[in-house]
Amino acid sequence: MSDKDRQPTHPGKHKATRLVSGGRDPCAQHGFVNPPVYHASTVLYPTVADYLGHRGRYLYGRRGTPTSAALADALAGLEGPKCAGVALLPSGLAAASAALLSALRAGDHVLVTDSVYFPTRTFCDSVLSRCGITTTYYDPLIGSGIAELIAPNTKAVLVESPGSLSFEMQDVPAIAAAAHAKGAVMLMDNTWAGPLYFQALDKGIDLSIQSGTKYIGGHADVMLGTVSANAACWRSLHQLVETLGLCVGPDDMYLGLRGLRTLGVRLAQHQASGLKLARWLAARPEVLRVLHPALEDDPGHALWRRDYTGACGLFSTVLKPVSQAAVHAFLDALALFGIGVSWGGFESLAIPFDCAPLRTATTWAPGGPCIRFHIGLEDVDDLICDLERGFAALNAAR
Ligand SMILES: Cc1ncc(COP(=O)(O)O)c(C=O)c1O
């Protein structure tokens, strides 16, 4: 939905307040705090003249309902005044795909960070390629050096900071300045920080993508994607989403809206517990390095400090060289950490990973086996006990 369509809300100055009040209009719903969930396809028109004139705020369920408007409005309020509209998509991957498709045409070229979420890379290499759009992957640490890769037909640059397995921080404002100087659109997968901790549209991003499946939903029970656009890119994004007929089920939108209300306190706890666990892991003799940009000795820390106001609960560790069997023993011994990929829920997760086969522009050689952790909302001391059990199993399996 666009600025002009928004319901009057009083979202407040601070983000914590906007999270609670954005997209709400109790007067329009008999005083109830939360909006109803509209299960809707057909919209009835009072007269044939209204029908023929497309008169009415809502035209068809696929094209928006009060439920989608409430969620889009609340999200737009978090992105700040540069946000011209928010598109809702059925997953984070659909959000990335739609954002890319809205910015590119046959014959165009796109620059994508080598650290990108792998299914987004697959989309570029398959669907975009079939559409006659070429992709070049670049070193996430390239900074303003991106200018040298921008060709006359480069119409978009995609950043993802930090990488969601490898945690390289990108100099987003420098890359955006170089891209804009050559007329390219800037896209960012901002799922890790979200608008609470990184104001993407204020830092030079035109299309900010989030997997709402992660912290917005927050309870591992919803698939959702969002793209927030500035005025230059909103129209094209909105048209693309409408033309493809992409929409989100009403219950999933409602769960996203409900998740937003507690996002501030949940993220603060994920951040605090994540940092405590990251520091604890960094001090373990089995650990070579912890990849977490909020740690002072992380190579991306200066950029994180400059541009971000917080961190979520997702980070990785590089173990000192040890057998694969020992890594598996570690993971299998964990009781509180589930083995699973989709982070951002209330529960802790751990997965092994290797970026080497996923890279084409850079070499991934971290010096040992890698594990990504998502730190959930359990008590940190219980999580530490769990990890101690894991390390005991790892050491026994060496
Ligand atoms: C950084 C990042 N972006 C996008 C996605 C895709 O989100 P979804 O699972 O909602 O499609 C993920 C999922 O893990 C992710 O980690």
Tab-separated table of C-alpha atoms and ligand atoms in Angstrom:
chain	number	residue	atom	x	y	z
A	1	MET	CA	0.000	0.000	0.000
A	2	SER	CA	1.150	3.525	-0.638
A	3	ASP	CA	1.448	6.588	1.576
A	4	LYS	CA	-1.821	8.024	0.396
A	5	ASP	CA	-3.769	4.843	1.172
A	6	ARG	CA	-2.603	4.567	4.753
A	7	GLN	CA	-5.091	4.565	7.590
A	8	PRO	CA	-4.602	7.403	10.035
A	9	THR	CA	-2.466	6.007	12.841
A	10	HIS	CA	-0.531	7.656	15.618
A	11	PRO	CA	2.617	5.627	15.541
A	12	GLY	CA	4.783	7.736	17.871
A	13	LYS	CA	8.308	8.987	17.528
A	14	HIS	CA	10.263	6.016	18.838
A	15	LYS	CA	10.451	2.614	17.207
A	16	ALA	CA	9.287	0.766	20.326
A	17	THR	CA	6.093	2.803	20.209
A	18	ARG	CA	5.689	2.419	16.456
A	19	LEU	CA	5.980	-1.357	16.819
A	20	VAL	CA	3.038	-1.321	19.190
A	21	SER	CA	0.809	1.274	17.552
A	22	GLY	CA	1.590	1.089	13.809
A	23	GLY	CA	-1.224	-0.171	11.579
A	24	ARG	CA	-3.819	-0.074	14.359
A	25	ASP	CA	-7.131	1.725	14.146
A	26	PRO	CA	-9.328	0.504	17.038
A	27	CYS	CA	-12.085	3.029	16.240
A	28	ALA	CA	-12.652	1.325	12.906
A	29	GLN	CA	-13.077	-2.077	14.555
A	30	HIS	CA	-15.494	-1.546	17.427
A	31	GLY	CA	-12.675	-0.676	19.820
A	32	PHE	CA	-10.947	-4.031	19.676
A	33	VAL	CA	-7.179	-3.718	20.060
A	34	ASN	CA	-6.250	-5.934	17.133
A	35	PRO	CA	-7.630	-5.822	13.594
A	36	PRO	CA	-9.782	-8.731	12.473
A	37	VAL	CA	-8.332	-11.264	10.045
A	38	TYR	CA	-10.086	-10.807	6.713
A	39	HIS	CA	-10.452	-14.126	4.909
A	40	ALA	CA	-11.472	-12.544	1.658
A	41	SER	CA	-11.552	-12.813	-2.099
A	42	THR	CA	-14.638	-11.037	-3.523
A	43	VAL	CA	-15.364	-7.422	-2.705
A	44	LEU	CA	-18.971	-6.316	-3.309
A	45	TYR	CA	-19.695	-2.912	-4.819
A	46	PRO	CA	-22.839	-0.953	-3.853
A	47	THR	CA	-23.700	-0.033	-7.459
A	48	VAL	CA	-22.662	-0.939	-10.948
A	49	ALA	CA	-21.240	2.560	-11.313
A	50	ASP	CA	-18.951	1.904	-8.335
A	51	TYR	CA	-17.977	-1.424	-9.872
A	52	LEU	CA	-17.213	0.029	-13.297
A	53	GLY	CA	-15.376	2.972	-11.752
A	54	HIS	CA	-13.261	0.694	-9.489
A	55	ARG	CA	-14.485	2.803	-6.598
A	56	GLY	CA	-13.625	1.611	-3.116
A	57	ARG	CA	-10.555	1.239	-0.960
A	58	TYR	CA	-10.378	-2.500	-1.575
A	59	LEU	CA	-11.057	-4.096	-4.953
A	60	TYR	CA	-10.231	-7.772	-4.609
A	61	GLY	CA	-8.724	-9.975	-1.901
A	62	ARG	CA	-5.528	-10.601	-3.835
A	63	ARG	CA	-4.944	-6.870	-4.164
A	64	GLY	CA	-5.154	-6.022	-0.487
A	65	THR	CA	-7.384	-6.287	2.561
A	66	PRO	CA	-7.531	-4.439	5.869
A	67	THR	CA	-5.261	-7.198	7.237
A	68	SER	CA	-2.548	-6.601	4.620
A	69	ALA	CA	-2.951	-2.838	4.968
A	70	ALA	CA	-2.428	-3.027	8.727
A	71	LEU	CA	0.780	-5.047	8.377
A	72	ALA	CA	2.185	-2.978	5.500
A	73	ASP	CA	1.356	0.226	7.358
A	74	ALA	CA	3.061	-0.951	10.547
A	75	LEU	CA	6.167	-2.014	8.605
A	76	ALA	CA	6.291	1.259	6.669
A	77	GLY	CA	6.227	3.159	9.951
A	78	LEU	CA	9.430	1.389	11.017
A	79	GLU	CA	11.290	2.150	7.792
A	80	GLY	CA	10.957	5.916	8.206
A	81	PRO	CA	9.834	8.764	5.954
A	82	LYS	CA	11.715	7.557	2.859
A	83	CYS	CA	9.428	4.511	2.647
A	84	ALA	CA	6.815	4.946	-0.100
A	85	GLY	CA	5.274	1.496	0.270
A	86	VAL	CA	5.737	-2.048	1.548
A	87	ALA	CA	4.944	-5.135	-0.546
A	88	LEU	CA	4.017	-8.356	1.265
A	89	LEU	CA	5.181	-11.629	-0.263
A	90	PRO	CA	4.634	-15.269	0.646
A	91	SER	CA	8.279	-15.807	1.721
A	92	GLY	CA	11.591	-14.019	2.108
A	93	LEU	CA	12.854	-15.688	-1.062
A	94	ALA	CA	9.782	-14.459	-2.961
A	95	ALA	CA	10.526	-10.968	-1.614
A	96	ALA	CA	14.101	-11.104	-2.956
A	97	SER	CA	12.932	-12.516	-6.321
A	98	ALA	CA	10.171	-9.921	-6.720
A	99	ALA	CA	12.487	-7.055	-5.767
A	100	LEU	CA	15.083	-8.171	-8.321
A	101	LEU	CA	12.493	-8.702	-11.054
A	102	SER	CA	10.993	-5.266	-10.414
A	103	ALA	CA	14.362	-3.569	-10.935
A	104	LEU	CA	15.625	-5.488	-13.982
A	105	ARG	CA	14.765	-6.021	-17.663
A	106	ALA	CA	16.115	-8.274	-20.409
A	107	GLY	CA	19.653	-7.193	-21.323
A	108	ASP	CA	20.405	-5.794	-17.858
A	109	HIS	CA	23.246	-6.810	-15.573
A	110	VAL	CA	23.089	-7.144	-11.771
A	111	LEU	CA	25.898	-7.224	-9.218
A	112	VAL	CA	25.233	-9.588	-6.311
A	113	THR	CA	27.360	-10.142	-3.216
A	114	ASP	CA	29.125	-13.509	-3.139
A	115	SER	CA	27.799	-13.918	0.417
A	116	VAL	CA	24.142	-13.755	-0.684
A	117	TYR	CA	21.554	-16.184	0.729
A	118	PHE	CA	22.100	-19.162	-1.537
A	119	PRO	CA	18.539	-19.587	-2.929
A	120	THR	CA	18.673	-15.924	-4.053
A	121	ARG	CA	21.809	-16.843	-6.007
A	122	THR	CA	19.956	-19.804	-7.520
A	123	PHE	CA	17.152	-17.427	-8.594
A	124	CYS	CA	19.700	-15.159	-10.325
A	125	ASP	CA	21.452	-18.065	-12.037
A	126	SER	CA	18.219	-19.679	-13.232
A	127	VAL	CA	15.223	-17.351	-13.617
A	128	LEU	CA	17.093	-14.082	-14.208
A	129	SER	CA	19.448	-15.830	-16.569
A	130	ARG	CA	16.488	-17.219	-18.567
A	131	CYS	CA	15.104	-13.661	-18.757
A	132	GLY	CA	18.338	-12.468	-20.401
A	133	ILE	CA	19.650	-10.787	-17.239
A	134	THR	CA	23.277	-11.519	-16.325
A	135	THR	CA	24.651	-11.678	-12.783
A	136	THR	CA	28.192	-10.999	-11.569
A	137	TYR	CA	29.063	-11.959	-8.006
A	138	TYR	CA	31.434	-9.672	-6.127
A	139	ASP	CA	33.535	-9.786	-2.969
A	140	PRO	CA	31.300	-8.604	-0.093
A	141	LEU	CA	34.240	-6.541	1.234
A	142	ILE	CA	34.576	-4.605	-2.039
A	143	GLY	CA	33.246	-1.263	-0.681
A	144	SER	CA	33.483	1.624	-3.141
A	145	GLY	CA	35.585	-0.615	-5.421
A	146	ILE	CA	32.223	-1.825	-6.734
A	147	ALA	CA	32.407	1.154	-9.142
A	148	GLU	CA	34.896	-0.766	-11.282
A	149	LEU	CA	32.401	-3.590	-11.813
A	150	ILE	CA	29.525	-1.355	-12.891
A	151	ALA	CA	28.996	-1.709	-16.642
A	152	PRO	CA	26.732	0.502	-18.790
A	153	ASN	CA	23.967	-2.139	-18.500
A	154	THR	CA	24.354	-2.653	-14.713
A	155	LYS	CA	20.929	-1.683	-13.414
A	156	ALA	CA	21.019	-3.086	-9.885
A	157	VAL	CA	23.385	-3.966	-7.037
A	158	LEU	CA	22.355	-6.339	-4.263
A	159	VAL	CA	23.979	-6.309	-0.825
A	160	GLU	CA	23.334	-8.551	2.154
A	161	SER	CA	24.994	-7.414	5.338
A	162	PRO	CA	26.129	-9.303	7.237
A	163	GLY	CA	26.165	-12.542	5.206
A	164	SER	CA	23.806	-14.915	6.977
A	165	LEU	CA	26.369	-17.752	7.266
A	166	SER	CA	29.732	-15.994	6.999
A	167	PHE	CA	28.921	-12.591	8.562
A	168	GLU	CA	31.020	-10.292	6.356
A	169	MET	CA	29.911	-6.695	6.896
A	170	GLN	CA	29.443	-4.622	3.760
A	171	ASP	CA	30.048	-0.888	3.450
A	172	VAL	CA	26.469	-0.254	2.340
A	173	PRO	CA	26.634	3.575	2.051
A	174	ALA	CA	29.846	3.392	-0.036
A	175	ILE	CA	28.417	0.740	-2.363
A	176	ALA	CA	25.149	2.687	-2.650
A	177	ALA	CA	26.972	5.907	-3.528
A	178	ALA	CA	28.904	4.152	-6.302
A	179	ALA	CA	25.769	2.401	-7.610
A	180	HIS	CA	23.677	5.551	-7.617
A	181	ALA	CA	26.431	7.522	-9.339
A	182	LYS	CA	25.998	5.123	-12.272
A	183	GLY	CA	22.189	5.009	-12.093
A	184	ALA	CA	21.862	1.501	-10.605
A	185	VAL	CA	19.154	0.572	-8.093
A	186	MET	CA	20.339	-0.605	-4.660
A	187	LEU	CA	18.733	-3.686	-3.114
A	188	MET	CA	19.510	-5.123	0.284
A	189	ASP	CA	18.559	-8.276	2.123
A	190	ASN	CA	18.168	-6.640	5.533
A	191	THR	CA	16.788	-9.676	7.369
A	192	TRP	CA	19.618	-9.881	9.934
A	193	ALA	CA	19.162	-6.403	11.418
A	194	GLY	CA	15.782	-5.342	10.053
A	195	PRO	CA	14.713	-1.701	10.234
A	196	LEU	CA	14.999	-1.711	14.022
A	197	TYR	CA	18.783	-2.008	13.875
A	198	PHE	CA	19.629	-0.827	10.336
A	199	GLN	CA	17.661	1.924	8.577
A	200	ALA	CA	18.312	0.639	5.091
A	201	LEU	CA	16.350	3.302	3.200
A	202	ASP	CA	18.263	6.059	5.009
A	203	LYS	CA	21.589	4.428	4.148
A	204	GLY	CA	21.103	4.473	0.395
A	205	ILE	CA	18.970	1.386	-0.192
A	206	ASP	CA	16.070	1.671	-2.655
A	207	LEU	CA	14.495	-1.759	-2.075
A	208	SER	CA	14.902	-3.326	1.373
A	209	ILE	CA	14.081	-7.029	1.557
A	210	GLN	CA	13.247	-8.986	4.697
A	211	SER	CA	12.326	-12.554	5.390
A	212	GLY	CA	9.403	-11.963	7.752
A	213	THR	CA	9.615	-15.683	8.436
A	214	LYS	CA	12.476	-14.852	10.801
A	215	TYR	CA	12.142	-12.279	13.603
A	216	ILE	CA	8.945	-10.575	12.437
A	217	GLY	CA	7.028	-13.860	12.774
A	218	GLY	CA	9.358	-14.812	15.585
A	219	HIS	CA	7.707	-18.117	16.500
A	220	ALA	CA	8.761	-20.515	13.703
A	221	ASP	CA	5.177	-20.788	12.518
A	222	VAL	CA	4.846	-18.478	9.518
A	223	MET	CA	6.300	-17.899	6.046
A	224	LEU	CA	6.396	-14.222	5.051
A	225	GLY	CA	8.454	-11.786	3.005
A	226	THR	CA	8.492	-8.007	2.789
A	227	VAL	CA	10.004	-5.428	0.447
A	228	SER	CA	10.079	-1.788	1.516
A	229	ALA	CA	10.581	0.644	-1.343
A	230	ASN	CA	11.434	4.308	-1.670
A	231	ALA	CA	9.477	6.597	-3.978
A	232	ALA	CA	11.713	5.886	-6.970
A	233	CYS	CA	11.116	2.123	-6.833
A	234	TRP	CA	7.675	1.657	-5.262
A	235	ARG	CA	5.588	1.874	-8.437
A	236	SER	CA	7.568	-0.715	-10.328
A	237	LEU	CA	7.623	-3.077	-7.332
A	238	HIS	CA	3.911	-2.687	-6.664
A	239	GLN	CA	3.029	-3.312	-10.325
A	240	LEU	CA	5.237	-6.403	-10.492
A	241	VAL	CA	3.715	-7.927	-7.354
A	242	GLU	CA	0.194	-7.211	-8.622
A	243	THR	CA	0.926	-8.536	-12.096
A	244	LEU	CA	2.379	-11.772	-10.781
A	245	GLY	CA	-0.632	-12.152	-8.497
A	246	LEU	CA	1.518	-12.578	-5.413
A	247	CYS	CA	-0.272	-12.307	-2.094
A	248	VAL	CA	-0.043	-13.672	1.444
A	249	GLY	CA	-2.626	-15.741	3.313
A	250	PRO	CA	-4.547	-13.714	5.907
A	251	ASP	CA	-3.514	-15.808	8.899
A	252	ASP	CA	0.156	-15.464	8.004
A	253	MET	CA	-0.219	-11.698	7.697
A	254	TYR	CA	-1.920	-11.600	11.063
A	255	LEU	CA	0.870	-13.635	12.649
A	256	GLY	CA	3.378	-11.199	11.152
A	257	LEU	CA	1.465	-8.290	12.630
A	258	ARG	CA	1.240	-9.979	16.012
A	259	GLY	CA	4.957	-10.770	15.902
A	260	LEU	CA	5.765	-7.119	15.237
A	261	ARG	CA	4.194	-6.026	18.536
A	262	THR	CA	6.866	-7.862	20.538
A	263	LEU	CA	9.738	-7.590	18.051
A	264	GLY	CA	11.539	-4.894	20.037
A	265	VAL	CA	11.798	-6.811	23.293
A	266	ARG	CA	12.474	-10.126	21.581
A	267	LEU	CA	15.292	-8.718	19.456
A	268	ALA	CA	16.857	-7.005	22.469
A	269	GLN	CA	16.915	-10.345	24.297
A	270	HIS	CA	18.211	-12.256	21.234
A	271	GLN	CA	20.958	-9.638	20.972
A	272	ALA	CA	21.955	-9.777	24.649
A	273	SER	CA	21.897	-13.591	24.863
A	274	GLY	CA	23.631	-13.900	21.484
A	275	LEU	CA	26.479	-11.628	22.533
A	276	LYS	CA	26.896	-13.428	25.853
A	277	LEU	CA	27.059	-16.790	24.087
A	278	ALA	CA	29.368	-15.429	21.368
A	279	ARG	CA	31.833	-14.184	23.993
A	280	TRP	CA	31.591	-17.480	25.882
A	281	LEU	CA	32.254	-19.451	22.692
A	282	ALA	CA	35.193	-17.193	21.748
A	283	ALA	CA	36.889	-18.146	25.033
A	284	ARG	CA	36.508	-21.913	24.456
A	285	PRO	CA	39.718	-23.798	23.607
A	286	GLU	CA	37.935	-25.677	20.787
A	287	VAL	CA	36.970	-22.434	18.989
A	288	LEU	CA	39.223	-20.681	16.473
A	289	ARG	CA	37.041	-17.620	15.781
A	290	VAL	CA	33.552	-16.294	16.320
A	291	LEU	CA	31.992	-14.481	13.362
A	292	HIS	CA	29.827	-11.807	14.958
A	293	PRO	CA	30.090	-8.169	13.840
A	294	ALA	CA	29.152	-6.801	17.265
A	295	LEU	CA	32.287	-8.377	18.806
A	296	GLU	CA	35.035	-5.772	19.101
A	297	ASP	CA	37.669	-7.912	17.337
A	298	ASP	CA	35.451	-8.842	14.376
A	299	PRO	CA	36.785	-7.474	11.056
A	300	GLY	CA	33.369	-5.921	10.358
A	301	HIS	CA	32.992	-4.319	13.792
A	302	ALA	CA	33.884	-0.746	12.723
A	303	LEU	CA	31.207	-0.809	10.003
A	304	TRP	CA	28.681	-2.363	12.383
A	305	ARG	CA	29.385	0.342	14.983
A	306	ARG	CA	29.112	3.088	12.403
A	307	ASP	CA	25.898	1.964	10.689
A	308	TYR	CA	23.943	-0.361	12.993
A	309	THR	CA	22.187	0.182	16.289
A	310	GLY	CA	21.985	-3.474	17.282
A	311	ALA	CA	22.533	-7.131	16.437
A	312	CYS	CA	20.234	-10.126	16.332
A	313	GLY	CA	20.908	-13.591	17.759
A	314	LEU	CA	22.486	-15.121	14.634
A	315	PHE	CA	26.261	-15.667	14.337
A	316	SER	CA	28.781	-18.363	13.432
A	317	THR	CA	31.850	-20.002	14.928
A	318	VAL	CA	34.887	-21.546	13.287
A	319	LEU	CA	36.145	-24.532	15.254
A	320	LYS	CA	39.807	-25.486	15.438
A	321	PRO	CA	40.396	-28.327	12.950
A	322	VAL	CA	38.607	-31.439	14.132
A	323	SER	CA	37.035	-34.446	12.399
A	324	GLN	CA	33.581	-34.231	10.862
A	325	ALA	CA	32.535	-37.012	13.233
A	326	ALA	CA	33.497	-34.807	16.190
A	327	VAL	CA	31.438	-31.884	14.799
A	328	HIS	CA	28.464	-34.203	14.380
A	329	ALA	CA	28.954	-35.536	17.911
A	330	PHE	CA	28.879	-31.940	19.195
A	331	LEU	CA	25.636	-31.127	17.375
A	332	ASP	CA	23.931	-34.417	18.177
A	333	ALA	CA	24.699	-33.975	21.895
A	334	LEU	CA	22.845	-30.652	22.078
A	335	ALA	CA	19.402	-30.898	23.624
A	336	LEU	CA	18.262	-27.249	23.656
A	337	PHE	CA	19.698	-26.278	20.262
A	338	GLY	CA	17.624	-27.738	17.449
A	339	ILE	CA	19.290	-28.682	14.174
A	340	GLY	CA	17.425	-26.507	11.697
A	341	VAL	CA	17.855	-23.588	9.317
A	342	SER	CA	15.141	-20.985	9.749
A	343	TRP	CA	16.400	-18.641	12.437
A	344	GLY	CA	14.519	-15.807	14.148
A	345	GLY	CA	12.140	-17.923	16.210
A	346	PHE	CA	12.114	-18.154	20.001
A	347	GLU	CA	14.200	-21.333	19.923
A	348	SER	CA	17.945	-21.857	19.646
A	349	LEU	CA	19.387	-23.583	16.579
A	350	ALA	CA	22.738	-24.871	15.401
A	351	ILE	CA	23.799	-26.127	11.942
A	352	PRO	CA	27.110	-27.090	10.360
A	353	PHE	CA	27.968	-25.281	7.124
A	354	ASP	CA	30.629	-24.862	4.483
A	355	CYS	CA	30.497	-21.789	2.225
A	356	ALA	CA	33.251	-23.034	-0.116
A	357	PRO	CA	30.934	-24.659	-2.687
A	358	LEU	CA	28.597	-21.622	-2.542
A	359	ARG	CA	31.213	-19.057	-3.645
A	360	THR	CA	32.384	-18.007	-7.094
A	361	ALA	CA	34.042	-14.594	-6.535
A	362	THR	CA	35.849	-15.275	-3.266
A	363	THR	CA	37.530	-18.186	-1.527
A	364	TRP	CA	36.112	-19.470	1.725
A	365	ALA	CA	38.925	-20.903	3.845
A	366	PRO	CA	38.076	-20.168	7.479
A	367	GLY	CA	40.618	-22.595	8.962
A	368	GLY	CA	38.255	-25.158	10.462
A	369	PRO	CA	34.724	-26.538	10.466
A	370	CYS	CA	31.945	-23.988	10.895
A	371	ILE	CA	28.760	-23.972	12.922
A	372	ARG	CA	26.045	-21.316	12.756
A	373	PHE	CA	24.106	-20.604	15.932
A	374	HIS	CA	20.802	-18.908	16.428
A	375	ILE	CA	20.423	-17.913	20.069
A	376	GLY	CA	16.815	-18.101	21.157
A	377	LEU	CA	14.986	-16.922	24.249
A	378	GLU	CA	15.989	-19.750	26.600
A	379	ASP	CA	17.984	-18.919	29.735
A	380	VAL	CA	21.610	-18.300	28.704
A	381	ASP	CA	23.008	-20.438	31.537
A	382	ASP	CA	20.963	-23.404	30.319
A	383	LEU	CA	22.281	-22.845	26.798
A	384	ILE	CA	25.846	-22.759	28.134
A	385	CYS	CA	25.277	-26.092	29.937
A	386	ASP	CA	23.976	-27.505	26.657
A	387	LEU	CA	27.039	-26.306	24.741
A	388	GLU	CA	29.322	-27.732	27.444
A	389	ARG	CA	27.651	-31.101	26.848
A	390	GLY	CA	28.280	-30.655	23.133
A	391	PHE	CA	31.966	-29.861	23.641
A	392	ALA	CA	32.362	-32.882	25.936
A	393	ALA	CA	30.951	-35.069	23.143
A	394	LEU	CA	33.188	-33.351	20.581
A	395	ASN	CA	36.298	-33.958	22.680
A	396	ALA	CA	35.319	-37.579	23.279
A	397	ALA	CA	34.904	-38.151	19.519
A	398	ARG	CA	38.222	-36.604	18.410
B	1	LIG	C1	19.220	-13.866	4.902
B	1	LIG	C2	18.013	-14.587	4.405
B	1	LIG	N1	17.281	-14.031	3.437
B	1	LIG	C3	16.188	-14.632	2.945
B	1	LIG	C4	15.782	-15.846	3.425
B	1	LIG	C5	14.571	-16.508	2.813
B	1	LIG	O1	13.493	-16.377	3.647
B	1	LIG	P1	12.249	-17.404	3.565
B	1	LIG	O2	12.716	-18.643	4.247
B	1	LIG	O3	11.174	-16.673	4.263
B	1	LIG	O4	11.975	-17.623	2.121
B	1	LIG	C6	16.493	-16.466	4.444
B	1	LIG	C7	16.053	-17.773	4.973
B	1	LIG	O5	16.749	-18.454	5.681
B	1	LIG	C8	17.646	-15.828	4.940
B	1	LIG	O6	18.409	-16.384	5.897
